[in-house]
Amino acid sequence: MSRVYVLAADKELPLWDAREERTRESGGFSITLTQGFQVEKLDYYRRAVEELGYPMKPFRYQLALEKEETDLKNLRAYLEANCFPGETLELWNVWLSGDVNKKCPPGFRGRLADLDMDALEQFLSVEELCFTITI
């Protein structure tokens, strides 16, 4: 079972890597990890995502994203740089459990201008969800 964040669009989008080294404290130790915003091809999970049968836009990318202001800023900058005003994209938070008979997750619509930390936290914390964002 795996959680996957998917960016789905009506057109091909460029890959993007804005990951950075981040230090976290855990159990009295400092751990440095490479984390952050990234858009990459949906290869490894493509088949499992397609088997869900959700009505996703045709061009699908795996999204790496953390609940960080920097990641929100990078996501917004990426969408603004690669999409036109009025264009819509989908951000999917899906759980790949092998159950292909589950219902499509709830969907919400909003403008990119309204995508804030509260919305990002909601997106990252629920079991499954689709945000349709209008640029």
PDB file of C-alpha atoms in Angstrom:
ATOM      1  CA  MET A   1       0.000   0.000   0.000  1.00  0.00           C
ATOM      2  CA  SER A   2       1.287   3.417  -0.945  1.00  0.00           C
ATOM      3  CA  ARG A   3       0.177   7.021  -0.931  1.00  0.00           C
ATOM      4  CA  VAL A   4       0.797   8.922  -4.144  1.00  0.00           C
ATOM      5  CA  TYR A   5       0.341  12.589  -4.955  1.00  0.00           C
ATOM      6  CA  VAL A   6      -0.521  13.063  -8.612  1.00  0.00           C
ATOM      7  CA  LEU A   7      -0.559  16.241 -10.685  1.00  0.00           C
ATOM      8  CA  ALA A   8      -2.868  15.719 -13.675  1.00  0.00           C
ATOM      9  CA  ALA A   9      -3.151  18.108 -16.623  1.00  0.00           C
ATOM     10  CA  ASP A  10      -4.589  18.356 -20.122  1.00  0.00           C
ATOM     11  CA  LYS A  11      -1.133  18.948 -21.577  1.00  0.00           C
ATOM     12  CA  GLU A  12       2.429  17.809 -21.109  1.00  0.00           C
ATOM     13  CA  LEU A  13       4.242  19.658 -18.329  1.00  0.00           C
ATOM     14  CA  PRO A  14       7.968  19.934 -17.629  1.00  0.00           C
ATOM     15  CA  LEU A  15       9.628  17.940 -14.888  1.00  0.00           C
ATOM     16  CA  TRP A  16      10.839  20.013 -11.952  1.00  0.00           C
ATOM     17  CA  ASP A  17      13.151  19.424  -9.025  1.00  0.00           C
ATOM     18  CA  ALA A  18      13.263  21.992  -6.224  1.00  0.00           C
ATOM     19  CA  ARG A  19      14.201  19.553  -3.473  1.00  0.00           C
ATOM     20  CA  GLU A  20      16.596  20.766  -0.824  1.00  0.00           C
ATOM     21  CA  GLU A  21      18.385  19.393   2.196  1.00  0.00           C
ATOM     22  CA  ARG A  22      16.224  19.715   5.305  1.00  0.00           C
ATOM     23  CA  THR A  23      17.299  18.873   8.831  1.00  0.00           C
ATOM     24  CA  ARG A  24      14.787  17.256  11.183  1.00  0.00           C
ATOM     25  CA  GLU A  25      15.098  16.438  14.870  1.00  0.00           C
ATOM     26  CA  SER A  26      14.073  12.911  15.844  1.00  0.00           C
ATOM     27  CA  GLY A  27      14.736  11.170  19.145  1.00  0.00           C
ATOM     28  CA  GLY A  28      17.523  13.566  20.051  1.00  0.00           C
ATOM     29  CA  PHE A  29      19.241  13.129  16.684  1.00  0.00           C
ATOM     30  CA  SER A  30      19.467  15.486  13.739  1.00  0.00           C
ATOM     31  CA  ILE A  31      18.642  13.883  10.413  1.00  0.00           C
ATOM     32  CA  THR A  32      19.315  15.616   7.122  1.00  0.00           C
ATOM     33  CA  LEU A  33      17.131  14.527   4.215  1.00  0.00           C
ATOM     34  CA  THR A  34      16.661  15.726   0.667  1.00  0.00           C
ATOM     35  CA  GLN A  35      13.004  16.730   0.528  1.00  0.00           C
ATOM     36  CA  GLY A  36      10.708  19.236  -1.065  1.00  0.00           C
ATOM     37  CA  PHE A  37       8.780  20.042  -4.180  1.00  0.00           C
ATOM     38  CA  GLN A  38       9.364  17.842  -7.207  1.00  0.00           C
ATOM     39  CA  VAL A  39       7.414  16.933 -10.339  1.00  0.00           C
ATOM     40  CA  GLU A  40       8.511  13.699 -12.002  1.00  0.00           C
ATOM     41  CA  LYS A  41       7.097  11.172 -14.423  1.00  0.00           C
ATOM     42  CA  LEU A  42       4.460   8.878 -12.996  1.00  0.00           C
ATOM     43  CA  ASP A  43       6.214   5.653 -13.893  1.00  0.00           C
ATOM     44  CA  TYR A  44       6.435   3.291 -10.938  1.00  0.00           C
ATOM     45  CA  TYR A  45       2.818   3.813  -9.802  1.00  0.00           C
ATOM     46  CA  ARG A  46       1.273   4.516 -13.222  1.00  0.00           C
ATOM     47  CA  ARG A  47      -0.461   1.158 -13.609  1.00  0.00           C
ATOM     48  CA  ALA A  48      -1.871   1.188 -10.069  1.00  0.00           C
ATOM     49  CA  VAL A  49      -3.168   4.748 -10.530  1.00  0.00           C
ATOM     50  CA  GLU A  50      -4.782   3.848 -13.864  1.00  0.00           C
ATOM     51  CA  GLU A  51      -6.435   0.766 -12.337  1.00  0.00           C
ATOM     52  CA  LEU A  52      -8.266   3.002  -9.864  1.00  0.00           C
ATOM     53  CA  GLY A  53     -10.363   4.282 -12.780  1.00  0.00           C
ATOM     54  CA  TYR A  54     -10.629   7.796 -11.365  1.00  0.00           C
ATOM     55  CA  PRO A  55     -11.508  10.505 -13.915  1.00  0.00           C
ATOM     56  CA  MET A  56      -8.031  12.079 -14.008  1.00  0.00           C
ATOM     57  CA  LYS A  57      -6.767  14.379 -16.717  1.00  0.00           C
ATOM     58  CA  PRO A  58      -4.565  12.457 -19.185  1.00  0.00           C
ATOM     59  CA  PHE A  59      -1.076  13.841 -18.456  1.00  0.00           C
ATOM     60  CA  ARG A  60      -0.074  12.545 -15.014  1.00  0.00           C
ATOM     61  CA  TYR A  61       2.970  13.283 -12.895  1.00  0.00           C
ATOM     62  CA  GLN A  62       4.107  12.161  -9.474  1.00  0.00           C
ATOM     63  CA  LEU A  63       4.334  15.067  -7.089  1.00  0.00           C
ATOM     64  CA  ALA A  64       6.594  15.297  -4.038  1.00  0.00           C
ATOM     65  CA  LEU A  65       5.370  17.844  -1.558  1.00  0.00           C
ATOM     66  CA  GLU A  66       5.706  18.528   2.178  1.00  0.00           C
ATOM     67  CA  LYS A  67       3.742  20.796   4.504  1.00  0.00           C
ATOM     68  CA  GLU A  68       6.279  23.604   4.167  1.00  0.00           C
ATOM     69  CA  GLU A  69       5.909  27.223   3.023  1.00  0.00           C
ATOM     70  CA  THR A  70       8.777  26.656   0.582  1.00  0.00           C
ATOM     71  CA  ASP A  71       6.958  23.736  -1.075  1.00  0.00           C
ATOM     72  CA  LEU A  72       3.735  25.738  -1.366  1.00  0.00           C
ATOM     73  CA  LYS A  73       5.676  28.643  -2.902  1.00  0.00           C
ATOM     74  CA  ASN A  74       7.418  26.285  -5.360  1.00  0.00           C
ATOM     75  CA  LEU A  75       4.139  24.587  -6.338  1.00  0.00           C
ATOM     76  CA  ARG A  76       2.458  27.932  -6.999  1.00  0.00           C
ATOM     77  CA  ALA A  77       5.479  29.224  -8.978  1.00  0.00           C
ATOM     78  CA  TYR A  78       5.596  26.010 -11.037  1.00  0.00           C
ATOM     79  CA  LEU A  79       1.901  26.206 -11.933  1.00  0.00           C
ATOM     80  CA  GLU A  80       2.073  29.931 -12.724  1.00  0.00           C
ATOM     81  CA  ALA A  81       5.130  29.426 -14.955  1.00  0.00           C
ATOM     82  CA  ASN A  82       3.719  26.457 -16.883  1.00  0.00           C
ATOM     83  CA  CYS A  83      -0.013  27.125 -17.161  1.00  0.00           C
ATOM     84  CA  PHE A  84      -2.208  29.834 -18.634  1.00  0.00           C
ATOM     85  CA  PRO A  85      -4.847  31.840 -16.758  1.00  0.00           C
ATOM     86  CA  GLY A  86      -8.139  29.937 -16.826  1.00  0.00           C
ATOM     87  CA  GLU A  87      -6.458  26.553 -17.298  1.00  0.00           C
ATOM     88  CA  THR A  88      -7.362  23.816 -14.796  1.00  0.00           C
ATOM     89  CA  LEU A  89      -5.187  21.129 -13.224  1.00  0.00           C
ATOM     90  CA  GLU A  90      -5.856  18.413 -10.702  1.00  0.00           C
ATOM     91  CA  LEU A  91      -3.937  17.547  -7.564  1.00  0.00           C
ATOM     92  CA  TRP A  92      -4.794  14.018  -6.446  1.00  0.00           C
ATOM     93  CA  ASN A  93      -3.942  12.446  -3.111  1.00  0.00           C
ATOM     94  CA  VAL A  94      -4.607   8.730  -3.657  1.00  0.00           C
ATOM     95  CA  TRP A  95      -4.064   5.628  -1.580  1.00  0.00           C
ATOM     96  CA  LEU A  96      -2.969   2.617  -3.612  1.00  0.00           C
ATOM     97  CA  SER A  97      -4.244  -0.307  -1.592  1.00  0.00           C
ATOM     98  CA  GLY A  98      -4.979  -2.770  -4.381  1.00  0.00           C
ATOM     99  CA  ASP A  99      -8.735  -2.182  -4.028  1.00  0.00           C
ATOM    100  CA  VAL A 100      -9.849  -1.058  -7.490  1.00  0.00           C
ATOM    101  CA  ASN A 101     -13.546  -1.004  -6.508  1.00  0.00           C
ATOM    102  CA  LYS A 102     -13.416   1.943  -4.138  1.00  0.00           C
ATOM    103  CA  LYS A 103     -15.313   5.158  -4.753  1.00  0.00           C
ATOM    104  CA  CYS A 104     -13.668   8.187  -6.304  1.00  0.00           C
ATOM    105  CA  PRO A 105     -12.450  10.525  -3.547  1.00  0.00           C
ATOM    106  CA  PRO A 106     -14.172  13.829  -2.833  1.00  0.00           C
ATOM    107  CA  GLY A 107     -13.251  16.727  -5.066  1.00  0.00           C
ATOM    108  CA  PHE A 108     -12.877  20.404  -4.351  1.00  0.00           C
ATOM    109  CA  ARG A 109     -12.488  23.306  -6.753  1.00  0.00           C
ATOM    110  CA  GLY A 110     -10.616  26.525  -6.230  1.00  0.00           C
ATOM    111  CA  ARG A 111      -8.342  29.123  -7.711  1.00  0.00           C
ATOM    112  CA  LEU A 112      -4.576  28.996  -7.506  1.00  0.00           C
ATOM    113  CA  ALA A 113      -4.744  32.331  -5.689  1.00  0.00           C
ATOM    114  CA  ASP A 114      -6.626  30.562  -2.871  1.00  0.00           C
ATOM    115  CA  LEU A 115      -4.131  27.724  -2.479  1.00  0.00           C
ATOM    116  CA  ASP A 116      -2.676  28.492   0.941  1.00  0.00           C
ATOM    117  CA  MET A 117      -1.069  26.529   3.795  1.00  0.00           C
ATOM    118  CA  ASP A 118      -4.476  25.493   5.183  1.00  0.00           C
ATOM    119  CA  ALA A 119      -5.464  24.020   1.808  1.00  0.00           C
ATOM    120  CA  LEU A 120      -2.071  22.318   1.461  1.00  0.00           C
ATOM    121  CA  GLU A 121      -2.388  20.827   4.940  1.00  0.00           C
ATOM    122  CA  GLN A 122      -5.876  19.530   4.107  1.00  0.00           C
ATOM    123  CA  PHE A 123      -4.607  18.034   0.843  1.00  0.00           C
ATOM    124  CA  LEU A 124      -1.707  16.247   2.539  1.00  0.00           C
ATOM    125  CA  SER A 125      -3.579  15.019   5.611  1.00  0.00           C
ATOM    126  CA  VAL A 126      -6.744  13.366   4.290  1.00  0.00           C
ATOM    127  CA  GLU A 127      -6.929   9.774   3.099  1.00  0.00           C
ATOM    128  CA  GLU A 128      -7.876  10.648  -0.492  1.00  0.00           C
ATOM    129  CA  LEU A 129      -8.821  13.875  -2.208  1.00  0.00           C
ATOM    130  CA  CYS A 130      -8.807  15.732  -5.524  1.00  0.00           C
ATOM    131  CA  PHE A 131      -8.254  19.484  -5.795  1.00  0.00           C
ATOM    132  CA  THR A 132      -9.155  20.999  -9.159  1.00  0.00           C
ATOM    133  CA  ILE A 133      -7.234  24.245  -9.423  1.00  0.00           C
ATOM    134  CA  THR A 134      -7.989  27.033 -11.872  1.00  0.00           C
ATOM    135  CA  ILE A 135      -4.966  29.138 -12.720  1.00  0.00           C
TER     136      ILE A 135
END
